[in-house]
mmCIF file of C-alpha atoms in Angstrom:
data_model
loop_
_atom_site.group_PDB
_atom_site.id
_atom_site.type_symbol
_atom_site.label_atom_id
_atom_site.label_comp_id
_atom_site.label_asym_id
_atom_site.label_seq_id
_atom_site.Cartn_x
_atom_site.Cartn_y
_atom_site.Cartn_z
ATOM 1 C CA MET A 1094 -147.995 113.468 150.839
ATOM 2 C CA ASP A 1095 -148.447 116.181 153.476
ATOM 3 C CA PHE A 1096 -152.095 117.165 153.697
ATOM 4 C CA ASP A 1097 -152.843 120.866 153.231
ATOM 5 C CA PRO A 1098 -153.124 122.411 156.736
ATOM 6 C CA PHE A 1099 -155.335 125.161 155.328
ATOM 7 C CA LEU A 1100 -157.982 122.587 154.344
ATOM 8 C CA VAL A 1101 -157.700 121.023 157.799
ATOM 9 C CA SER A 1102 -158.352 124.405 159.429
ATOM 10 C CA LEU A 1103 -161.347 125.119 157.175
ATOM 11 C CA LEU A 1104 -162.815 121.687 157.864
ATOM 12 C CA ARG A 1105 -162.510 122.331 161.588
ATOM 13 C CA ASP A 1106 -163.327 126.038 161.886
ATOM 14 C CA GLU A 1107 -165.129 127.261 158.751
ATOM 15 C CA PRO A 1108 -166.598 124.365 156.759
ATOM 16 C CA VAL A 1109 -168.453 126.719 154.404
ATOM 17 C CA ALA A 1110 -165.912 129.439 153.645
ATOM 18 C CA ARG A 1111 -165.615 132.380 151.290
ATOM 19 C CA ILE A 1112 -162.536 132.012 149.029
ATOM 20 C CA ARG A 1113 -160.743 133.703 146.148
ATOM 21 C CA LEU A 1114 -158.513 131.738 143.729
ATOM 22 C CA PRO A 1115 -155.585 132.986 141.597
ATOM 23 C CA TYR A 1116 -157.500 133.444 138.321
ATOM 24 C CA GLY A 1117 -160.893 134.659 137.139
ATOM 25 C CA GLU A 1118 -163.249 137.074 138.834
ATOM 26 C CA GLY A 1119 -164.874 137.588 142.205
ATOM 27 C CA SER A 1120 -165.096 135.091 145.036
ATOM 28 C CA ALA A 1121 -166.801 131.752 145.689
ATOM 29 C CA TRP A 1122 -167.845 129.400 148.458
ATOM 30 C CA LEU A 1123 -165.777 126.363 149.440
ATOM 31 C CA VAL A 1124 -167.481 123.445 151.217
ATOM 32 C CA THR A 1125 -165.289 120.922 153.050
ATOM 33 C CA ARG A 1126 -167.363 118.610 155.284
ATOM 34 C CA TYR A 1127 -168.227 115.159 153.957
ATOM 35 C CA GLU A 1128 -172.022 115.376 154.168
ATOM 36 C CA ASP A 1129 -172.094 118.943 152.840
ATOM 37 C CA VAL A 1130 -169.816 118.004 149.918
ATOM 38 C CA LYS A 1131 -172.097 115.084 149.020
ATOM 39 C CA ARG A 1132 -175.077 117.388 149.127
ATOM 40 C CA ILE A 1133 -173.448 120.054 146.943
ATOM 41 C CA ALA A 1134 -172.303 117.435 144.420
ATOM 42 C CA SER A 1135 -175.796 115.982 144.033
ATOM 43 C CA ASP A 1136 -178.152 118.965 144.531
ATOM 44 C CA PRO A 1137 -179.962 119.784 141.246
ATOM 45 C CA ARG A 1138 -180.109 123.446 142.306
ATOM 46 C CA LEU A 1139 -176.356 123.657 141.676
ATOM 47 C CA SER A 1140 -175.520 123.729 137.967
ATOM 48 C CA ARG A 1141 -172.430 122.981 135.911
ATOM 49 C CA LYS A 1142 -174.164 124.074 132.713
ATOM 50 C CA ALA A 1143 -174.553 127.575 134.159
ATOM 51 C CA LEU A 1144 -170.809 127.603 134.792
ATOM 52 C CA ALA A 1145 -170.154 127.503 131.042
ATOM 53 C CA GLU A 1146 -171.652 130.988 130.712
ATOM 54 C CA ARG A 1147 -169.759 132.520 133.645
ATOM 55 C CA GLU A 1148 -166.316 133.774 134.579
ATOM 56 C CA VAL A 1149 -165.621 132.818 138.193
ATOM 57 C CA THR A 1150 -162.618 132.762 140.459
ATOM 58 C CA SER A 1151 -160.574 129.754 139.351
ATOM 59 C CA GLY A 1152 -157.399 127.796 139.997
ATOM 60 C CA SER A 1153 -156.538 127.667 136.263
ATOM 61 C CA PRO A 1154 -156.052 130.443 133.711
ATOM 62 C CA HIS A 1155 -158.374 128.736 131.220
ATOM 63 C CA ALA A 1156 -160.803 125.835 130.973
ATOM 64 C CA ILE A 1157 -159.253 122.419 130.361
ATOM 65 C CA ALA A 1158 -162.284 121.119 128.432
ATOM 66 C CA ALA A 1159 -164.500 122.754 125.811
ATOM 67 C CA LYS A 1160 -167.319 124.257 127.866
ATOM 68 C CA HIS A 1161 -170.153 123.635 125.414
ATOM 69 C CA ALA A 1162 -169.393 119.990 124.657
ATOM 70 C CA ALA A 1163 -167.808 118.538 127.809
ATOM 71 C CA LEU A 1164 -169.406 116.110 130.240
ATOM 72 C CA ASN A 1165 -168.240 118.254 133.175
ATOM 73 C CA TYR A 1166 -170.261 121.249 131.946
ATOM 74 C CA ALA A 1167 -173.532 119.386 131.400
ATOM 75 C CA ASP A 1168 -176.506 118.982 133.727
ATOM 76 C CA PRO A 1169 -179.106 116.206 133.823
ATOM 77 C CA PRO A 1170 -180.947 115.037 131.829
ATOM 78 C CA HIS A 1171 -178.499 115.630 128.946
ATOM 79 C CA HIS A 1172 -175.603 114.760 131.237
ATOM 80 C CA ASN A 1173 -177.248 111.381 131.883
ATOM 81 C CA THR A 1174 -177.310 110.692 128.142
ATOM 82 C CA LEU A 1175 -173.585 111.430 127.789
ATOM 83 C CA ARG A 1176 -172.711 109.217 130.763
ATOM 84 C CA ARG A 1177 -174.948 106.412 129.526
ATOM 85 C CA VAL A 1178 -173.099 106.344 126.202
ATOM 86 C CA VAL A 1179 -169.645 106.290 127.828
ATOM 87 C CA ALA A 1180 -170.723 103.634 130.344
ATOM 88 C CA ARG A 1181 -171.158 101.131 127.487
ATOM 89 C CA ALA A 1182 -167.359 100.887 127.302
ATOM 90 C CA PHE A 1183 -166.836 100.617 131.092
ATOM 91 C CA THR A 1184 -168.888 97.581 132.072
ATOM 92 C CA GLY A 1185 -167.658 94.934 134.491
ATOM 93 C CA ARG A 1186 -167.442 92.477 131.612
ATOM 94 C CA SER A 1187 -165.292 94.820 129.521
ATOM 95 C CA MET A 1188 -162.938 95.355 132.483
ATOM 96 C CA GLN A 1189 -162.617 91.589 132.886
ATOM 97 C CA ARG A 1190 -161.658 91.279 129.214
ATOM 98 C CA LEU A 1191 -159.169 94.109 129.551
ATOM 99 C CA ARG A 1192 -157.409 92.836 132.682
ATOM 100 C CA PRO A 1193 -155.260 90.080 131.075
ATOM 101 C CA MET A 1194 -154.150 92.506 128.370
ATOM 102 C CA ALA A 1195 -153.252 95.102 131.013
ATOM 103 C CA GLN A 1196 -151.312 92.506 133.000
ATOM 104 C CA ARG A 1197 -149.282 91.573 129.924
ATOM 105 C CA THR A 1198 -148.515 95.244 129.358
ATOM 106 C CA ALA A 1199 -147.292 95.706 132.942
ATOM 107 C CA ASP A 1200 -145.131 92.588 132.701
ATOM 108 C CA ALA A 1201 -143.578 93.706 129.414
ATOM 109 C CA LEU A 1202 -142.797 97.178 130.763
ATOM 110 C CA LEU A 1203 -141.129 95.762 133.867
ATOM 111 C CA ASP A 1204 -139.209 93.203 131.782
ATOM 112 C CA GLU A 1205 -137.720 96.122 129.865
ATOM 113 C CA MET A 1206 -136.961 97.981 133.096
ATOM 114 C CA GLU A 1207 -135.082 94.960 134.407
ATOM 115 C CA ARG A 1208 -133.042 94.750 131.211
ATOM 116 C CA GLN A 1209 -131.886 98.307 131.821
ATOM 117 C CA GLY A 1210 -131.045 97.485 135.431
ATOM 118 C CA SER A 1211 -131.459 98.805 138.961
ATOM 119 C CA PRO A 1212 -131.988 101.587 139.957
ATOM 120 C CA ALA A 1213 -134.652 102.804 137.557
ATOM 121 C CA ASP A 1214 -137.347 105.467 137.371
ATOM 122 C CA LEU A 1215 -140.822 103.963 137.781
ATOM 123 C CA MET A 1216 -142.402 107.081 136.246
ATOM 124 C CA GLU A 1217 -140.522 106.399 133.023
ATOM 125 C CA HIS A 1218 -140.897 102.641 132.972
ATOM 126 C CA LEU A 1219 -144.313 101.947 134.514
ATOM 127 C CA HIS A 1220 -146.487 104.800 135.783
ATOM 128 C CA GLY A 1221 -146.215 106.816 132.580
ATOM 129 C CA PRO A 1222 -146.568 104.192 129.829
ATOM 130 C CA PHE A 1223 -148.895 101.721 131.564
ATOM 131 C CA PRO A 1224 -151.973 103.943 132.124
ATOM 132 C CA LEU A 1225 -151.583 105.406 128.641
ATOM 133 C CA SER A 1226 -151.461 101.927 127.113
ATOM 134 C CA VAL A 1227 -154.532 100.742 129.031
ATOM 135 C CA VAL A 1228 -156.714 103.785 128.304
ATOM 136 C CA SER A 1229 -155.568 103.686 124.668
ATOM 137 C CA ASP A 1230 -156.705 100.056 124.496
ATOM 138 C CA VAL A 1231 -160.085 101.109 125.925
ATOM 139 C CA LEU A 1232 -160.392 103.884 123.361
ATOM 140 C CA GLY A 1233 -158.996 101.822 120.466
ATOM 141 C CA LEU A 1234 -156.066 104.148 119.748
ATOM 142 C CA PRO A 1235 -153.454 102.410 117.559
ATOM 143 C CA GLU A 1236 -149.922 101.847 118.880
ATOM 144 C CA ASP A 1237 -148.334 104.197 116.352
ATOM 145 C CA GLU A 1238 -150.457 107.154 117.584
ATOM 146 C CA ARG A 1239 -149.607 106.817 121.290
ATOM 147 C CA SER A 1240 -145.938 107.789 121.493
ATOM 148 C CA GLU A 1241 -146.287 111.413 122.647
ATOM 149 C CA MET A 1242 -149.685 111.118 124.316
ATOM 150 C CA THR A 1243 -148.411 111.013 127.917
ATOM 151 C CA SER A 1244 -146.423 114.209 127.511
ATOM 152 C CA TRP A 1245 -149.351 115.923 125.757
ATOM 153 C CA ALA A 1246 -151.723 114.831 128.543
ATOM 154 C CA ASN A 1247 -149.389 116.169 131.214
ATOM 155 C CA VAL A 1248 -149.106 119.533 129.431
ATOM 156 C CA ILE A 1249 -152.899 119.784 129.111
ATOM 157 C CA MET A 1250 -153.381 118.971 132.785
ATOM 158 C CA THR A 1251 -150.692 121.454 133.883
ATOM 159 C CA PRO A 1252 -152.173 124.662 132.455
ATOM 160 C CA ARG A 1253 -150.756 127.301 134.758
ATOM 161 C CA PRO A 1254 -147.074 127.427 133.766
ATOM 162 C CA ALA A 1255 -147.687 127.430 129.993
ATOM 163 C CA PRO A 1256 -151.301 127.991 128.867
ATOM 164 C CA SER A 1257 -150.272 128.377 125.210
ATOM 165 C CA ARG A 1258 -148.533 124.993 125.249
ATOM 166 C CA SER A 1259 -151.621 123.494 126.859
ATOM 167 C CA GLU A 1260 -153.803 124.827 124.030
ATOM 168 C CA GLU A 1261 -151.404 123.424 121.402
ATOM 169 C CA ALA A 1262 -151.411 120.034 123.117
ATOM 170 C CA LYS A 1263 -155.230 120.021 123.268
ATOM 171 C CA LYS A 1264 -155.427 120.697 119.533
ATOM 172 C CA THR A 1265 -152.951 117.903 118.794
ATOM 173 C CA VAL A 1266 -154.841 115.363 120.901
ATOM 174 C CA ARG A 1267 -158.165 116.516 119.478
ATOM 175 C CA ASP A 1268 -156.913 115.975 115.924
ATOM 176 C CA VAL A 1269 -155.874 112.419 116.829
ATOM 177 C CA VAL A 1270 -159.294 111.714 118.364
ATOM 178 C CA VAL A 1271 -161.221 113.228 115.438
ATOM 179 C CA GLY A 1272 -159.316 110.976 113.044
ATOM 180 C CA LEU A 1273 -159.938 107.887 115.184
ATOM 181 C CA ILE A 1274 -163.701 108.472 115.533
ATOM 182 C CA GLY A 1275 -163.907 109.175 111.814
ATOM 183 C CA ARG A 1276 -162.325 105.782 111.090
ATOM 184 C CA ARG A 1277 -164.739 104.062 113.470
ATOM 185 C CA ARG A 1278 -167.712 105.523 111.579
ATOM 186 C CA ALA A 1279 -166.468 103.723 108.487
ATOM 187 C CA GLU A 1280 -165.158 100.615 110.261
ATOM 188 C CA PRO A 1281 -167.041 99.974 113.546
ATOM 189 C CA ARG A 1282 -165.207 98.173 116.366
ATOM 190 C CA ASP A 1283 -165.990 97.160 119.937
ATOM 191 C CA ASP A 1284 -164.041 99.921 121.698
ATOM 192 C CA LEU A 1285 -164.860 103.333 123.155
ATOM 193 C CA ALA A 1286 -164.225 105.123 119.862
ATOM 194 C CA GLY A 1287 -166.632 102.697 118.212
ATOM 195 C CA VAL A 1288 -169.238 103.239 120.949
ATOM 196 C CA LEU A 1289 -168.995 107.022 120.512
ATOM 197 C CA ALA A 1290 -169.131 106.828 116.717
ATOM 198 C CA ALA A 1291 -172.240 104.625 116.887
ATOM 199 C CA ALA A 1292 -173.943 106.962 119.388
ATOM 200 C CA MET A 1293 -173.150 109.906 117.151
ATOM 201 C CA GLN A 1294 -174.620 108.191 114.100
ATOM 202 C CA ALA A 1295 -177.713 107.269 116.134
ATOM 203 C CA GLY A 1296 -178.226 110.921 117.041
ATOM 204 C CA GLU A 1297 -177.654 110.410 120.786
ATOM 205 C CA ILE A 1298 -174.688 112.787 120.945
ATOM 206 C CA ARG A 1299 -173.139 115.418 118.702
ATOM 207 C CA GLU A 1300 -169.759 115.071 117.024
ATOM 208 C CA ASP A 1301 -168.136 117.693 119.259
ATOM 209 C CA GLU A 1302 -169.465 115.835 122.311
ATOM 210 C CA ALA A 1303 -168.064 112.519 121.076
ATOM 211 C CA VAL A 1304 -164.670 114.129 120.519
ATOM 212 C CA SER A 1305 -164.760 115.857 123.919
ATOM 213 C CA LEU A 1306 -165.695 112.640 125.735
ATOM 214 C CA ALA A 1307 -162.940 110.616 124.060
ATOM 215 C CA THR A 1308 -160.353 113.335 124.635
ATOM 216 C CA ALA A 1309 -161.276 113.755 128.300
ATOM 217 C CA ILE A 1310 -161.060 110.019 129.012
ATOM 218 C CA LEU A 1311 -157.775 109.654 127.152
ATOM 219 C CA VAL A 1312 -156.117 112.663 128.776
ATOM 220 C CA SER A 1313 -157.423 112.181 132.312
ATOM 221 C CA GLY A 1314 -156.797 108.429 132.166
ATOM 222 C CA ALA A 1315 -153.181 108.942 131.151
ATOM 223 C CA HIS A 1316 -152.530 111.769 133.637
ATOM 224 C CA ALA A 1317 -154.581 110.911 136.718
ATOM 225 C CA VAL A 1318 -153.743 107.202 136.976
ATOM 226 C CA ARG A 1319 -150.081 107.965 136.209
ATOM 227 C CA ASN A 1320 -149.808 110.226 139.216
ATOM 228 C CA ASN A 1321 -152.193 108.419 141.555
ATOM 229 C CA SER A 1322 -150.510 105.051 141.075
ATOM 230 C CA ALA A 1323 -147.065 106.605 141.624
ATOM 231 C CA ASN A 1324 -148.371 108.253 144.792
ATOM 232 C CA MET A 1325 -149.535 104.839 146.000
ATOM 233 C CA VAL A 1326 -146.123 103.256 145.456
ATOM 234 C CA TYR A 1327 -144.404 106.190 147.172
ATOM 235 C CA ALA A 1328 -146.837 105.906 150.105
ATOM 236 C CA LEU A 1329 -146.138 102.194 150.511
ATOM 237 C CA LEU A 1330 -142.375 102.598 150.224
ATOM 238 C CA THR A 1331 -142.467 105.244 152.962
ATOM 239 C CA HIS A 1332 -144.830 103.171 155.167
ATOM 240 C CA PRO A 1333 -142.864 99.917 155.529
ATOM 241 C CA GLU A 1334 -145.357 98.358 157.949
ATOM 242 C CA HIS A 1335 -148.160 98.759 155.397
ATOM 243 C CA LEU A 1336 -145.934 97.403 152.641
ATOM 244 C CA ALA A 1337 -145.003 94.370 154.740
ATOM 245 C CA ARG A 1338 -148.640 93.691 155.529
ATOM 246 C CA LEU A 1339 -149.636 93.737 151.853
ATOM 247 C CA ARG A 1340 -146.852 91.289 151.070
ATOM 248 C CA ALA A 1341 -148.100 88.997 153.839
ATOM 249 C CA GLU A 1342 -151.805 89.451 153.017
ATOM 250 C CA PRO A 1343 -152.129 90.095 149.269
ATOM 251 C CA GLU A 1344 -155.893 89.580 149.491
ATOM 252 C CA LEU A 1345 -156.024 92.999 151.216
ATOM 253 C CA LEU A 1346 -154.990 94.764 148.016
ATOM 254 C CA PRO A 1347 -158.446 95.987 146.852
ATOM 255 C CA GLN A 1348 -159.280 97.571 150.222
ATOM 256 C CA ALA A 1349 -155.717 98.904 150.502
ATOM 257 C CA VAL A 1350 -156.091 100.629 147.128
ATOM 258 C CA ASP A 1351 -159.358 102.192 148.271
ATOM 259 C CA GLU A 1352 -157.775 103.453 151.500
ATOM 260 C CA LEU A 1353 -154.813 104.843 149.550
ATOM 261 C CA LEU A 1354 -157.262 106.647 147.275
ATOM 262 C CA ARG A 1355 -158.910 108.192 150.344
ATOM 263 C CA TRP A 1356 -155.706 109.090 152.165
ATOM 264 C CA ILE A 1357 -153.493 110.428 149.366
ATOM 265 C CA PRO A 1358 -154.028 114.170 148.717
ATOM 266 C CA HIS A 1359 -154.014 113.566 144.974
ATOM 267 C CA ARG A 1360 -155.564 116.797 143.704
ATOM 268 C CA ASN A 1361 -154.102 120.263 143.465
ATOM 269 C CA GLY A 1362 -156.894 122.761 144.019
ATOM 270 C CA VAL A 1363 -160.625 122.120 144.195
ATOM 271 C CA GLY A 1364 -161.728 121.173 140.680
ATOM 272 C CA LEU A 1365 -164.708 122.846 139.023
ATOM 273 C CA PRO A 1366 -167.406 124.758 140.915
ATOM 274 C CA ARG A 1367 -171.163 124.739 140.472
ATOM 275 C CA ILE A 1368 -173.468 127.748 140.187
ATOM 276 C CA ALA A 1369 -176.430 128.048 142.557
ATOM 277 C CA THR A 1370 -179.626 128.493 140.529
ATOM 278 C CA GLU A 1371 -181.612 129.524 143.620
ATOM 279 C CA ASP A 1372 -180.935 130.410 147.234
ATOM 280 C CA LEU A 1373 -180.043 127.510 149.515
ATOM 281 C CA VAL A 1374 -178.560 126.934 152.952
ATOM 282 C CA VAL A 1375 -175.529 124.672 153.436
ATOM 283 C CA GLY A 1376 -173.973 124.089 156.844
ATOM 284 C CA GLY A 1377 -175.977 126.983 158.256
ATOM 285 C CA VAL A 1378 -174.666 129.398 155.604
ATOM 286 C CA ARG A 1379 -176.961 131.027 153.038
ATOM 287 C CA ILE A 1380 -175.713 130.717 149.457
ATOM 288 C CA ARG A 1381 -177.409 133.100 147.037
ATOM 289 C CA ALA A 1382 -178.582 132.311 143.516
ATOM 290 C CA GLY A 1383 -175.796 133.005 141.035
ATOM 291 C CA GLU A 1384 -172.939 132.348 143.461
ATOM 292 C CA ALA A 1385 -170.214 129.798 142.676
ATOM 293 C CA VAL A 1386 -169.707 126.861 145.047
ATOM 294 C CA TYR A 1387 -166.613 124.656 145.148
ATOM 295 C CA CYS A 1388 -166.353 121.456 147.152
ATOM 296 C CA SER A 1389 -163.175 119.794 148.387
ATOM 297 C CA TYR A 1390 -163.257 116.027 148.030
ATOM 298 C CA LEU A 1391 -159.827 115.927 149.684
ATOM 299 C CA ALA A 1392 -161.083 117.640 152.821
ATOM 300 C CA ALA A 1393 -164.233 115.487 152.855
ATOM 301 C CA ASN A 1394 -162.007 112.405 152.820
ATOM 302 C CA ARG A 1395 -160.394 113.638 156.058
ATOM 303 C CA ASP A 1396 -163.597 114.576 157.879
ATOM 304 C CA PRO A 1397 -163.249 113.235 161.458
ATOM 305 C CA ALA A 1398 -167.038 113.095 161.784
ATOM 306 C CA VAL A 1399 -167.011 110.323 159.178
ATOM 307 C CA PHE A 1400 -163.539 108.727 159.227
ATOM 308 C CA ARG A 1401 -162.014 107.643 162.533
ATOM 309 C CA ASP A 1402 -158.486 109.041 162.907
ATOM 310 C CA PRO A 1403 -158.746 110.392 159.342
ATOM 311 C CA HIS A 1404 -155.088 111.389 158.856
ATOM 312 C CA THR A 1405 -153.898 107.816 159.484
ATOM 313 C CA LEU A 1406 -153.433 105.340 156.637
ATOM 314 C CA ASP A 1407 -155.483 102.372 157.832
ATOM 315 C CA PHE A 1408 -156.042 99.264 155.705
ATOM 316 C CA ASP A 1409 -158.641 98.018 158.224
ATOM 317 C CA ARG A 1410 -160.873 101.060 157.822
ATOM 318 C CA GLY A 1411 -164.584 100.340 157.489
ATOM 319 C CA ALA A 1412 -166.763 100.495 154.435
ATOM 320 C CA VAL A 1413 -167.556 104.247 154.428
ATOM 321 C CA ALA A 1414 -167.178 105.401 150.828
ATOM 322 C CA HIS A 1415 -164.428 107.917 150.092
ATOM 323 C CA LEU A 1416 -165.086 110.721 147.619
ATOM 324 C CA SER A 1417 -161.877 110.543 145.566
ATOM 325 C CA PHE A 1418 -163.884 109.754 142.423
ATOM 326 C CA GLY A 1419 -166.392 112.504 143.209
ATOM 327 C CA PHE A 1420 -170.070 112.080 143.970
ATOM 328 C CA GLY A 1421 -173.443 112.563 142.319
ATOM 329 C CA PRO A 1422 -174.001 113.062 138.583
ATOM 330 C CA HIS A 1423 -170.360 114.035 137.975
ATOM 331 C CA HIS A 1424 -168.879 110.992 139.694
ATOM 332 C CA CYS A 1425 -165.886 109.717 137.662
ATOM 333 C CA VAL A 1426 -166.937 107.492 134.744
ATOM 334 C CA GLY A 1427 -163.990 105.099 135.071
ATOM 335 C CA PRO A 1428 -163.415 104.099 138.720
ATOM 336 C CA MET A 1429 -163.407 100.380 137.893
ATOM 337 C CA LEU A 1430 -160.667 100.968 135.334
ATOM 338 C CA ALA A 1431 -158.587 103.140 137.683
ATOM 339 C CA ARG A 1432 -158.848 100.605 140.512
ATOM 340 C CA MET A 1433 -157.959 97.735 138.201
ATOM 341 C CA GLU A 1434 -154.861 99.522 136.900
ATOM 342 C CA SER A 1435 -153.681 100.410 140.407
ATOM 343 C CA GLU A 1436 -154.216 96.853 141.639
ATOM 344 C CA ILE A 1437 -152.263 95.407 138.712
ATOM 345 C CA MET A 1438 -149.337 97.778 139.166
ATOM 346 C CA LEU A 1439 -149.092 97.287 142.929
ATOM 347 C CA ALA A 1440 -149.583 93.502 142.825
ATOM 348 C CA THR A 1441 -147.016 93.090 140.067
ATOM 349 C CA LEU A 1442 -144.392 95.236 141.804
ATOM 350 C CA LEU A 1443 -144.906 93.430 145.118
ATOM 351 C CA ASP A 1444 -144.739 90.019 143.475
ATOM 352 C CA ARG A 1445 -141.658 90.671 141.329
ATOM 353 C CA TYR A 1446 -139.557 92.754 143.696
ATOM 354 C CA PRO A 1447 -139.422 91.564 147.323
ATOM 355 C CA ARG A 1448 -136.697 94.148 148.042
ATOM 356 C CA LEU A 1449 -138.280 97.098 146.241
ATOM 357 C CA ALA A 1450 -137.182 100.392 147.821
ATOM 358 C CA LEU A 1451 -136.705 104.056 147.013
ATOM 359 C CA ALA A 1452 -133.283 104.601 145.481
ATOM 360 C CA ILE A 1453 -132.952 108.058 147.049
ATOM 361 C CA PRO A 1454 -134.123 109.484 150.392
ATOM 362 C CA PRO A 1455 -137.845 110.394 150.394
ATOM 363 C CA GLU A 1456 -137.099 114.083 150.970
ATOM 364 C CA ARG A 1457 -135.206 114.210 147.655
ATOM 365 C CA ILE A 1458 -138.236 113.189 145.595
ATOM 366 C CA GLU A 1459 -139.367 116.146 143.472
ATOM 367 C CA TRP A 1460 -143.091 116.745 142.942
ATOM 368 C CA GLU A 1461 -144.922 118.164 139.956
ATOM 369 C CA GLN A 1462 -145.839 121.831 140.304
ATOM 370 C CA GLY A 1463 -149.038 123.229 138.811
ATOM 371 C CA ALA A 1464 -150.537 119.944 137.601
ATOM 372 C CA LEU A 1465 -154.177 119.238 138.434
ATOM 373 C CA ILE A 1466 -153.206 115.857 139.894
ATOM 374 C CA ARG A 1467 -150.249 115.712 142.267
ATOM 375 C CA GLY A 1468 -147.459 113.236 141.689
ATOM 376 C CA PRO A 1469 -143.675 112.779 141.679
ATOM 377 C CA LYS A 1470 -141.628 114.013 138.725
ATOM 378 C CA SER A 1471 -139.570 110.858 139.020
ATOM 379 C CA LEU A 1472 -139.701 107.822 141.299
ATOM 380 C CA PRO A 1473 -136.269 106.116 141.344
ATOM 381 C CA VAL A 1474 -136.337 102.662 142.890
ATOM 382 C CA SER A 1475 -133.981 99.754 143.441
ATOM 383 C CA TRP A 1476 -134.841 96.066 143.783
#
């Protein structure tokens, strides 16, 4: 949970900095202040589509998503079309329908954990299987096709140690998704696969785009929520005063989840850059057309000009919006789902286990290395 001191120093001393990352070519700009990050993320003069044609300095040895079909490599107005299609499966009403099913899943997983006895690894029993089950329900993926999906997602989202394994995992997941969307074309259903199949048949999106969208949501949903929710539990178990307050005031949970999302340094690296299509000035620095620009949502979430005492976990923090789900056109498509899952997991753990605690000292927790989203390898707890 330690915040990167290098990002702190850039935020303070060089908020628009020249950087070089381990892979790719050349150098890029990194923007860290909250208002500058929001501007970069929403300025139409900065293009993700142009990134698909470029090799730039990068934190990964290869692209996670297919560059010519992925939502992350599209610009408006086509990007708006892709988001509009996906949004049909992420309405408030659909989340309300999903919540009771998700709660039953969490209860069943914890019932099984209790049968095996204390201590137990929450990564194995809850944080791994629960997000996969929920996002699979959203997509419409059958139970018998889910068994290895968490491990495949983690390999895909951890590209640096084994890029060849990541490519194999992507092909495996893609084959599963292609088969599912193909079945939905013949037998429509009210799930994300059905929404994508219908949009494809209506000519709104191409087949490769439908497959890319479904794959991205499945993989990122399984990986990101797995790690973020585990980070939240670890944070609470190592901040006993915050844990005690949530037990005493359970109505605080939604704002506590939002503050945890702001405070936890959940990302490794700085995501995808954008390419400047014309000269512009950011934070007093001139960025030339053709240059790559990264922005750090993590650093923006710790900007003292916006967040009072930003390195403190504060459940009474005001309503200033954090940037953990991004900003602008490429804002995450599923924040309602991610928040709902985190709230269910935390509420259920707090309700069922009044003596929940780490089963080993915090310093013995091992953390994933090289994954795009940070999280513990295991989270042993007692109750």
